[in-house]
Amino acid sequence: MTEKLKTYFANNFRTTTTEIEQLVSAFKEKTVKKNETLISKGDICRYTYFVSKGSVRAYFIDDDGQEATRYIALENQFITTIHSFISQTPTNEFIEATEQAELLQISYNDFKKIIEETTLGKDLYNKQLEVAYITNHWRLESFLKMSAKQRYDFLLQTNPAIIQRLSNKIVASYLGITQESLSRVKAQK
């Protein structure tokens, strides 16, 4: 599992083998089953996860019991409830494996230590913040400016693995539509 993380760092950052080894050594392996919950509403997020294999999602449940998926991480992506991880306060999100997954996790304390000790740690933290901002901005803009069909078409074009690998329930939740609406959009193809 750690080889994928080493490759990720080597391909995405200007760094040294020593820093990569130092950072990777702070991660611990974790295997989770499909539908296994890693973080529940009210928990303090103590880890950031790197998806080596499988997929994981972050989602909310509204007062009516409806799920709203905020983010889906596939292979070679990170996932956390970033506000809870940074502030070490309870989250209002859930993180759940959407497929059986092999993860590498780093604790809050180890992450903070790595940020202080390595340029790679600082760069990773900055990249995570940038990805979170860009993703959340795009999601907000897409909900304000795009129809359900446009959001589906864009997802199909930019990240078809989500549609191919995950259930209609999760895809609909990610697109902010009902499963029935998703079926209608798919039928228009």
Coordinates of N, CA and C in Angstrom, one line a residue:
M1 N 0.8 -1.2 0.0 CA 0.0 0.0 0.0 C 0.9 1.3 0.0
T2 N 2.0 1.2 0.7 CA 2.8 2.4 0.8 C 3.4 2.9 -0.5
E3 N 3.6 1.9 -1.4 CA 4.2 2.2 -2.7 C 3.4 3.2 -3.4
K4 N 2.0 3.1 -3.4 CA 1.2 4.0 -4.1 C 1.3 5.4 -3.5
L5 N 1.4 5.5 -2.2 CA 1.6 6.8 -1.5 C 2.9 7.4 -1.9
K6 N 4.0 6.6 -1.9 CA 5.3 7.1 -2.3 C 5.2 7.7 -3.7
T7 N 4.6 6.9 -4.6 CA 4.5 7.4 -6.0 C 3.7 8.6 -6.1
Y8 N 2.6 8.7 -5.3 CA 1.8 9.9 -5.3 C 2.6 11.2 -4.9
F9 N 3.4 11.0 -3.9 CA 4.3 12.1 -3.4 C 5.3 12.5 -4.5
A10 N 5.9 11.5 -5.1 CA 7.0 11.7 -6.1 C 6.4 12.4 -7.3
N11 N 5.2 12.0 -7.7 CA 4.6 12.6 -8.9 C 3.9 14.0 -8.7
N12 N 3.6 14.3 -7.5 CA 2.9 15.5 -7.2 C 3.6 16.6 -6.5
F13 N 4.8 16.3 -6.0 CA 5.5 17.3 -5.2 C 7.0 17.3 -5.6
R14 N 7.6 18.5 -5.4 CA 9.1 18.6 -5.6 C 9.6 18.3 -4.2
T15 N 10.3 17.1 -4.0 CA 10.7 16.6 -2.7 C 11.8 15.7 -2.9
T16 N 12.3 15.2 -1.7 CA 13.4 14.2 -1.7 C 12.8 12.8 -1.3
T17 N 13.6 11.8 -1.6 CA 13.3 10.5 -1.2 C 13.3 10.4 0.3
T18 N 14.1 11.1 1.0 CA 14.2 11.1 2.5 C 12.9 11.7 3.0
E19 N 12.4 12.8 2.5 CA 11.2 13.3 3.0 C 10.0 12.4 2.7
I20 N 10.0 11.8 1.6 CA 8.9 10.9 1.2 C 8.9 9.7 2.2
E21 N 10.0 9.2 2.5 CA 10.1 8.1 3.5 C 9.7 8.5 4.9
Q22 N 10.1 9.7 5.3 CA 9.7 10.2 6.6 C 8.2 10.4 6.7
L23 N 7.6 10.9 5.6 CA 6.2 11.2 5.7 C 5.4 9.9 5.6
V24 N 5.8 9.0 4.7 CA 5.1 7.7 4.5 C 5.2 6.9 5.8
S25 N 6.3 7.0 6.5 CA 6.4 6.2 7.8 C 5.4 6.6 8.9
A26 N 4.8 7.8 8.7 CA 3.8 8.3 9.7 C 2.4 7.7 9.4
F27 N 2.3 7.1 8.3 CA 0.9 6.6 7.9 C 0.8 5.1 8.3
K28 N -0.4 4.7 8.7 CA -0.7 3.3 9.1 C -1.7 2.8 8.2
E29 N -1.5 1.5 7.9 CA -2.5 0.8 7.0 C -3.8 0.5 7.7
K30 N -4.9 0.6 6.9 CA -6.2 0.3 7.5 C -7.0 -0.3 6.3
T31 N -7.6 -1.5 6.5 CA -8.5 -2.1 5.5 C -9.9 -2.0 6.1
V32 N -10.8 -1.5 5.2 CA -12.2 -1.4 5.6 C -13.2 -2.1 4.7
K33 N -14.3 -2.5 5.2 CA -15.3 -3.2 4.4 C -16.2 -2.2 3.8
K34 N -16.9 -2.6 2.7 CA -17.9 -1.8 2.1 C -18.9 -1.4 3.1
N35 N -19.3 -0.1 3.1 CA -20.3 0.4 4.0 C -19.8 0.6 5.5
E36 N -18.5 0.4 5.7 CA -18.0 0.6 7.1 C -17.8 2.1 7.3
T37 N -18.3 2.5 8.4 CA -18.2 3.9 8.8 C -16.8 4.2 9.5
L38 N -16.1 5.2 9.0 CA -14.8 5.6 9.6 C -15.0 6.7 10.6
I39 N -16.0 7.6 10.3 CA -16.2 8.8 11.2 C -17.8 9.0 11.1
S40 N -18.3 9.2 12.3 CA -19.7 9.5 12.4 C -20.0 10.9 12.9
K41 N -21.1 11.4 12.6 CA -21.5 12.8 13.1 C -21.3 12.8 14.6
G42 N -20.7 13.9 15.1 CA -20.4 14.0 16.5 C -19.0 13.6 16.9
D43 N -18.3 12.8 16.0 CA -16.9 12.4 16.3 C -16.0 13.5 16.0
I44 N -14.8 13.5 16.6 CA -13.7 14.4 16.3 C -12.9 13.6 15.3
C45 N -12.6 14.2 14.1 CA -11.9 13.6 13.1 C -10.4 13.6 13.5
R46 N -9.9 12.4 13.7 CA -8.5 12.2 14.2 C -7.5 11.8 13.1
Y47 N -8.1 11.5 11.9 CA -7.2 11.0 10.8 C -7.5 11.7 9.5
T48 N -6.5 11.7 8.6 CA -6.7 12.0 7.2 C -6.3 10.7 6.5
Y49 N -7.1 10.3 5.5 CA -7.0 9.0 4.9 C -6.5 9.2 3.4
F50 N -5.6 8.3 3.0 CA -5.2 8.2 1.6 C -5.8 6.9 1.1
V51 N -6.5 7.0 0.0 CA -7.2 5.8 -0.6 C -6.2 5.1 -1.5
S52 N -5.7 4.0 -1.1 CA -4.8 3.2 -1.9 C -5.6 2.3 -2.9
K53 N -6.7 1.8 -2.4 CA -7.6 1.0 -3.3 C -9.0 1.1 -2.8
G54 N -10.0 1.2 -3.7 CA -11.4 1.3 -3.3 C -11.9 2.7 -3.4
S55 N -12.9 3.0 -2.6 CA -13.5 4.4 -2.6 C -14.1 4.6 -1.3
V56 N -14.1 5.9 -0.9 CA -14.7 6.4 0.4 C -15.4 7.7 0.1
R57 N -16.5 7.9 0.9 CA -17.2 9.2 0.7 C -17.4 9.9 2.0
A58 N -17.5 11.2 1.9 CA -17.9 12.1 3.0 C -19.3 12.6 2.7
Y59 N -20.2 12.5 3.7 CA -21.6 12.9 3.5 C -22.3 13.4 4.8
F60 N -23.4 14.1 4.6 CA -24.2 14.6 5.6 C -25.6 13.9 5.6
I61 N -26.3 13.9 6.7 CA -27.7 13.4 6.7 C -28.5 14.6 7.2
D62 N -29.5 15.0 6.5 CA -30.3 16.2 6.9 C -31.4 15.7 7.9
D63 N -32.2 16.7 8.3 CA -33.2 16.4 9.4 C -34.2 15.4 8.9
D64 N -34.4 15.3 7.6 CA -35.4 14.4 7.0 C -34.8 13.0 6.7
G65 N -33.5 12.8 7.1 CA -32.9 11.5 6.9 C -32.3 11.3 5.5
Q66 N -32.3 12.4 4.7 CA -31.7 12.3 3.3 C -30.2 12.5 3.4
E67 N -29.5 11.7 2.6 CA -28.0 11.8 2.5 C -27.6 12.8 1.4
A68 N -26.6 13.6 1.7 CA -26.0 14.5 0.7 C -24.5 14.2 0.7
T69 N -24.0 13.6 -0.3 CA -22.6 13.3 -0.4 C -21.8 14.5 -0.9
R70 N -20.8 14.9 0.0 CA -20.0 16.1 -0.3 C -18.8 15.8 -1.2
Y71 N -18.2 14.6 -0.9 CA -17.0 14.3 -1.6 C -16.8 12.8 -1.7
I72 N -16.3 12.3 -2.9 CA -16.0 10.9 -3.1 C -14.5 10.8 -3.4
A73 N -13.8 10.0 -2.7 CA -12.3 9.8 -2.9 C -12.1 8.4 -3.5
L74 N -11.5 8.4 -4.7 CA -11.1 7.1 -5.3 C -9.6 6.9 -5.0
E75 N -9.0 6.0 -5.7 CA -7.6 5.7 -5.6 C -6.8 6.9 -5.8
N76 N -5.7 7.0 -4.9 CA -4.7 8.1 -5.0 C -5.3 9.5 -4.6
Q77 N -6.4 9.5 -3.8 CA -6.9 10.7 -3.3 C -7.0 10.7 -1.8
F78 N -7.0 11.8 -1.2 CA -7.1 12.0 0.3 C -8.5 12.3 0.6
I79 N -8.9 11.9 1.8 CA -10.3 12.3 2.3 C -10.2 12.5 3.9
T80 N -10.9 13.5 4.3 CA -11.1 13.8 5.8 C -12.2 14.7 5.9
T81 N -12.7 14.9 7.1 CA -13.6 16.0 7.4 C -12.7 17.2 7.8
I82 N -12.3 17.9 6.9 CA -11.2 18.9 7.1 C -11.4 19.9 8.2
H83 N -12.7 20.4 8.3 CA -12.9 21.3 9.4 C -12.7 20.7 10.8
S84 N -13.2 19.5 10.9 CA -13.0 18.8 12.2 C -11.6 18.4 12.5
F85 N -10.9 17.9 11.4 CA -9.5 17.5 11.5 C -8.6 18.7 11.9
I86 N -8.8 19.9 11.3 CA -8.0 21.1 11.6 C -8.3 21.6 13.0
S87 N -9.6 21.7 13.4 CA -10.0 22.3 14.7 C -10.1 21.3 15.8
Q88 N -10.1 20.0 15.5 CA -10.2 19.0 16.5 C -11.5 19.2 17.3
T89 N -12.6 19.5 16.6 CA -13.9 19.6 17.1 C -14.8 18.6 16.5
P90 N -16.0 18.3 17.1 CA -16.9 17.3 16.5 C -17.4 17.7 15.1
T91 N -17.5 16.7 14.2 CA -18.0 16.9 12.9 C -19.5 16.7 12.7
N92 N -20.1 17.2 11.7 CA -21.5 17.0 11.4 C -21.6 16.1 10.1
E93 N -20.4 15.5 9.8 CA -20.4 14.6 8.6 C -20.1 13.1 9.0
F94 N -20.2 12.3 8.0 CA -19.9 10.9 8.1 C -18.8 10.6 7.0
I95 N -17.9 9.7 7.3 CA -17.0 9.2 6.3 C -17.2 7.7 6.3
E96 N -17.5 7.1 5.0 CA -17.9 5.7 4.9 C -17.2 5.2 3.6
A97 N -16.8 3.9 3.8 CA -16.3 3.2 2.6 C -17.4 2.8 1.7
T98 N -17.3 3.2 0.4 CA -18.4 2.9 -0.6 C -18.0 1.6 -1.3
E99 N -16.8 1.1 -1.2 CA -16.3 -0.2 -1.7 C -15.4 -0.7 -0.6
Q100 N -15.0 -1.9 -0.6 CA -14.0 -2.4 0.2 C -12.7 -1.5 -0.1
A101 N -12.0 -1.1 0.9 CA -10.9 -0.1 0.7 C -9.7 -0.4 1.5
E102 N -8.6 -0.1 0.9 CA -7.3 -0.2 1.5 C -6.8 1.3 1.7
L103 N -6.7 1.7 2.9 CA -6.4 3.1 3.2 C -5.0 3.2 4.0
L104 N -4.5 4.3 3.9 CA -3.3 4.7 4.7 C -3.8 5.9 5.5
Q105 N -3.7 5.9 6.8 CA -4.2 6.9 7.7 C -3.0 7.6 8.4
I106 N -3.2 8.9 8.6 CA -2.2 9.6 9.5 C -3.0 10.4 10.5
S107 N -2.5 10.3 11.8 CA -3.2 10.9 12.9 C -3.0 12.4 12.8
Y108 N -3.9 13.1 13.5 CA -3.7 14.6 13.6 C -2.4 14.9 14.2
N109 N -2.0 14.3 15.3 CA -0.7 14.6 16.0 C 0.5 14.3 15.1
D110 N 0.4 13.2 14.4 CA 1.5 12.9 13.5 C 1.6 13.8 12.3
F111 N 0.4 14.2 11.8 CA 0.3 15.2 10.7 C 0.9 16.5 11.1
K112 N 0.5 17.0 12.3 CA 1.1 18.3 12.7 C 2.6 18.2 12.9
K113 N 3.1 17.1 13.4 CA 4.5 17.0 13.5 C 5.2 17.0 12.2
I114 N 4.7 16.2 11.2 CA 5.3 16.2 9.9 C 5.2 17.6 9.2
I115 N 4.2 18.3 9.4 CA 4.1 19.7 8.9 C 5.2 20.6 9.4
E116 N 5.5 20.4 10.7 CA 6.5 21.2 11.3 C 7.9 20.8 10.9
E117 N 8.1 19.5 10.6 CA 9.4 18.9 10.3 C 9.8 18.9 8.8
T118 N 8.9 18.9 7.9 CA 9.2 18.7 6.5 C 8.5 19.7 5.6
T119 N 9.2 20.0 4.5 CA 8.6 20.8 3.5 C 7.5 20.0 2.8
L120 N 7.7 18.7 2.6 CA 6.7 17.9 2.0 C 5.4 17.9 2.8
G121 N 5.5 17.8 4.1 CA 4.3 17.9 5.0 C 3.5 19.2 4.8
K122 N 4.3 20.3 4.8 CA 3.7 21.6 4.5 C 3.0 21.7 3.2
D123 N 3.7 21.2 2.2 CA 3.1 21.2 0.8 C 1.9 20.3 0.7
L124 N 1.9 19.1 1.4 CA 0.7 18.3 1.4 C -0.5 19.0 2.0
Y125 N -0.2 19.6 3.1 CA -1.3 20.3 3.8 C -1.9 21.4 2.9
N126 N -1.0 22.2 2.3 CA -1.5 23.3 1.4 C -2.3 22.7 0.3
K127 N -1.8 21.6 -0.3 CA -2.5 20.9 -1.4 C -3.9 20.5 -1.0
Q128 N -4.0 19.9 0.2 CA -5.3 19.4 0.8 C -6.2 20.6 0.9
L129 N -5.7 21.7 1.4 CA -6.6 22.9 1.6 C -7.0 23.4 0.3
E130 N -6.1 23.4 -0.7 CA -6.5 23.9 -2.0 C -7.5 23.0 -2.7
V131 N -7.3 21.7 -2.6 CA -8.3 20.8 -3.2 C -9.6 20.9 -2.6
A132 N -9.7 21.0 -1.2 CA -10.9 21.2 -0.5 C -11.6 22.5 -1.0
Y133 N -10.9 23.6 -1.1 CA -11.5 24.8 -1.5 C -12.0 24.7 -2.9
I134 N -11.2 24.3 -3.8 CA -11.6 24.2 -5.2 C -12.8 23.3 -5.4
T135 N -12.8 22.1 -4.8 CA -13.9 21.1 -4.9 C -15.2 21.7 -4.3
N136 N -15.1 22.4 -3.1 CA -16.3 22.9 -2.5 C -16.8 24.1 -3.4
H137 N -15.9 24.9 -3.9 CA -16.3 26.0 -4.8 C -17.0 25.5 -6.0
W138 N -16.4 24.5 -6.7 CA -17.0 24.0 -7.9 C -18.4 23.3 -7.6
R139 N -18.5 22.6 -6.4 CA -19.8 22.0 -6.1 C -20.9 23.0 -5.9
L140 N -20.5 24.1 -5.2 CA -21.5 25.2 -4.9 C -21.9 25.8 -6.2
E141 N -20.9 26.1 -7.1 CA -21.2 26.8 -8.3 C -22.1 25.9 -9.2
S142 N -21.8 24.6 -9.2 CA -22.5 23.6 -10.1 C -24.0 23.6 -9.7
F143 N -24.2 23.6 -8.3 CA -25.6 23.5 -7.9 C -26.4 24.8 -8.2
L144 N -25.6 25.9 -8.3 CA -26.3 27.2 -8.6 C -26.5 27.4 -10.0
K145 N -25.6 26.9 -10.9 CA -25.6 27.2 -12.3 C -26.0 26.1 -13.2
M146 N -26.0 24.9 -12.8 CA -26.2 23.7 -13.7 C -27.4 23.0 -13.4
S147 N -28.0 22.4 -14.4 CA -29.2 21.5 -14.2 C -28.7 20.2 -13.7
A148 N -29.6 19.3 -13.3 CA -29.2 18.0 -12.9 C -28.5 17.2 -14.0
K149 N -29.1 17.4 -15.2 CA -28.5 16.7 -16.4 C -27.1 17.3 -16.7
Q150 N -26.9 18.6 -16.6 CA -25.6 19.1 -16.8 C -24.6 18.6 -15.8
R151 N -25.0 18.5 -14.5 CA -24.1 18.0 -13.5 C -23.7 16.5 -13.8
Y152 N -24.7 15.7 -14.2 CA -24.5 14.3 -14.5 C -23.5 14.2 -15.7
D153 N -23.8 15.0 -16.8 CA -22.9 14.9 -17.9 C -21.5 15.3 -17.6
F154 N -21.4 16.3 -16.8 CA -20.0 16.8 -16.4 C -19.3 15.7 -15.6
L155 N -20.0 15.1 -14.7 CA -19.4 14.0 -13.9 C -19.1 12.8 -14.8
L156 N -19.9 12.5 -15.7 CA -19.6 11.4 -16.7 C -18.4 11.7 -17.5
Q157 N -18.2 13.0 -17.9 CA -17.1 13.4 -18.6 C -15.8 13.4 -17.8
T158 N -15.9 13.9 -16.6 CA -14.6 14.2 -15.8 C -14.3 13.1 -14.8
N159 N -15.3 12.3 -14.4 CA -15.0 11.2 -13.4 C -16.0 10.1 -13.6
P160 N -15.9 9.4 -14.7 CA -16.9 8.4 -15.0 C -16.8 7.2 -14.0
A161 N -15.7 7.0 -13.4 CA -15.5 5.9 -12.4 C -16.5 6.0 -11.3
I162 N -16.9 7.2 -10.9 CA -17.9 7.3 -9.8 C -19.2 6.8 -10.3
I163 N -19.6 7.1 -11.5 CA -20.9 6.6 -12.0 C -20.8 5.1 -12.3
Q164 N -19.7 4.6 -12.8 CA -19.5 3.2 -13.1 C -19.4 2.3 -11.9
R165 N -18.8 2.8 -10.8 CA -18.5 1.9 -9.7 C -19.4 2.0 -8.5
L166 N -20.1 3.2 -8.4 CA -20.9 3.4 -7.2 C -22.4 3.2 -7.5
S167 N -23.2 3.0 -6.4 CA -24.6 2.8 -6.5 C -25.3 4.1 -7.0
N168 N -26.5 3.9 -7.6 CA -27.3 5.1 -8.0 C -27.6 5.9 -6.8
K169 N -27.8 5.3 -5.7 CA -28.2 6.1 -4.5 C -27.0 7.1 -4.1
I170 N -25.8 6.6 -4.2 CA -24.7 7.5 -3.9 C -24.4 8.5 -5.0
V171 N -24.5 8.1 -6.2 CA -24.3 9.1 -7.3 C -25.4 10.1 -7.3
A172 N -26.7 9.8 -7.0 CA -27.7 10.8 -6.9 C -27.5 11.7 -5.7
S173 N -27.0 11.1 -4.6 CA -26.7 11.9 -3.4 C -25.6 12.9 -3.7
Y174 N -24.6 12.5 -4.5 CA -23.5 13.4 -4.9 C -23.9 14.5 -5.8
L175 N -24.8 14.1 -6.7 CA -25.4 15.1 -7.7 C -26.4 16.0 -7.1
G176 N -26.9 15.7 -5.9 CA -28.0 16.5 -5.3 C -29.3 16.3 -5.9
I177 N -29.6 15.1 -6.4 CA -30.9 14.8 -7.0 C -31.4 13.5 -6.4
T178 N -32.7 13.2 -6.7 CA -33.2 11.9 -6.2 C -32.8 10.8 -7.1
Q179 N -33.0 9.6 -6.7 CA -32.6 8.4 -7.5 C -33.5 8.4 -8.8
E180 N -34.8 8.8 -8.6 CA -35.7 8.8 -9.7 C -35.3 9.8 -10.8
S181 N -34.8 11.0 -10.3 CA -34.3 12.0 -11.3 C -33.0 11.5 -12.0
L182 N -32.2 10.8 -11.2 CA -31.0 10.2 -11.9 C -31.4 9.2 -12.9
S183 N -32.4 8.4 -12.7 CA -32.9 7.4 -13.7 C -33.4 8.1 -14.9
R184 N -34.1 9.2 -14.7 CA -34.6 10.0 -15.9 C -33.5 10.6 -16.7
V185 N -32.5 11.2 -16.0 CA -31.3 11.7 -16.7 C -30.6 10.7 -17.4
K186 N -30.4 9.5 -16.8 CA -29.7 8.4 -17.5 C -30.5 7.9 -18.7
A187 N -31.8 8.0 -18.6 CA -32.6 7.5 -19.7 C -32.6 8.4 -20.9
Q188 N -32.2 9.7 -20.7 CA -32.1 10.7 -21.8 C -30.8 10.4 -22.6
K189 N -30.0 9.6 -22.2 CA -28.7 9.3 -23.0 C -29.0 8.5 -24.2

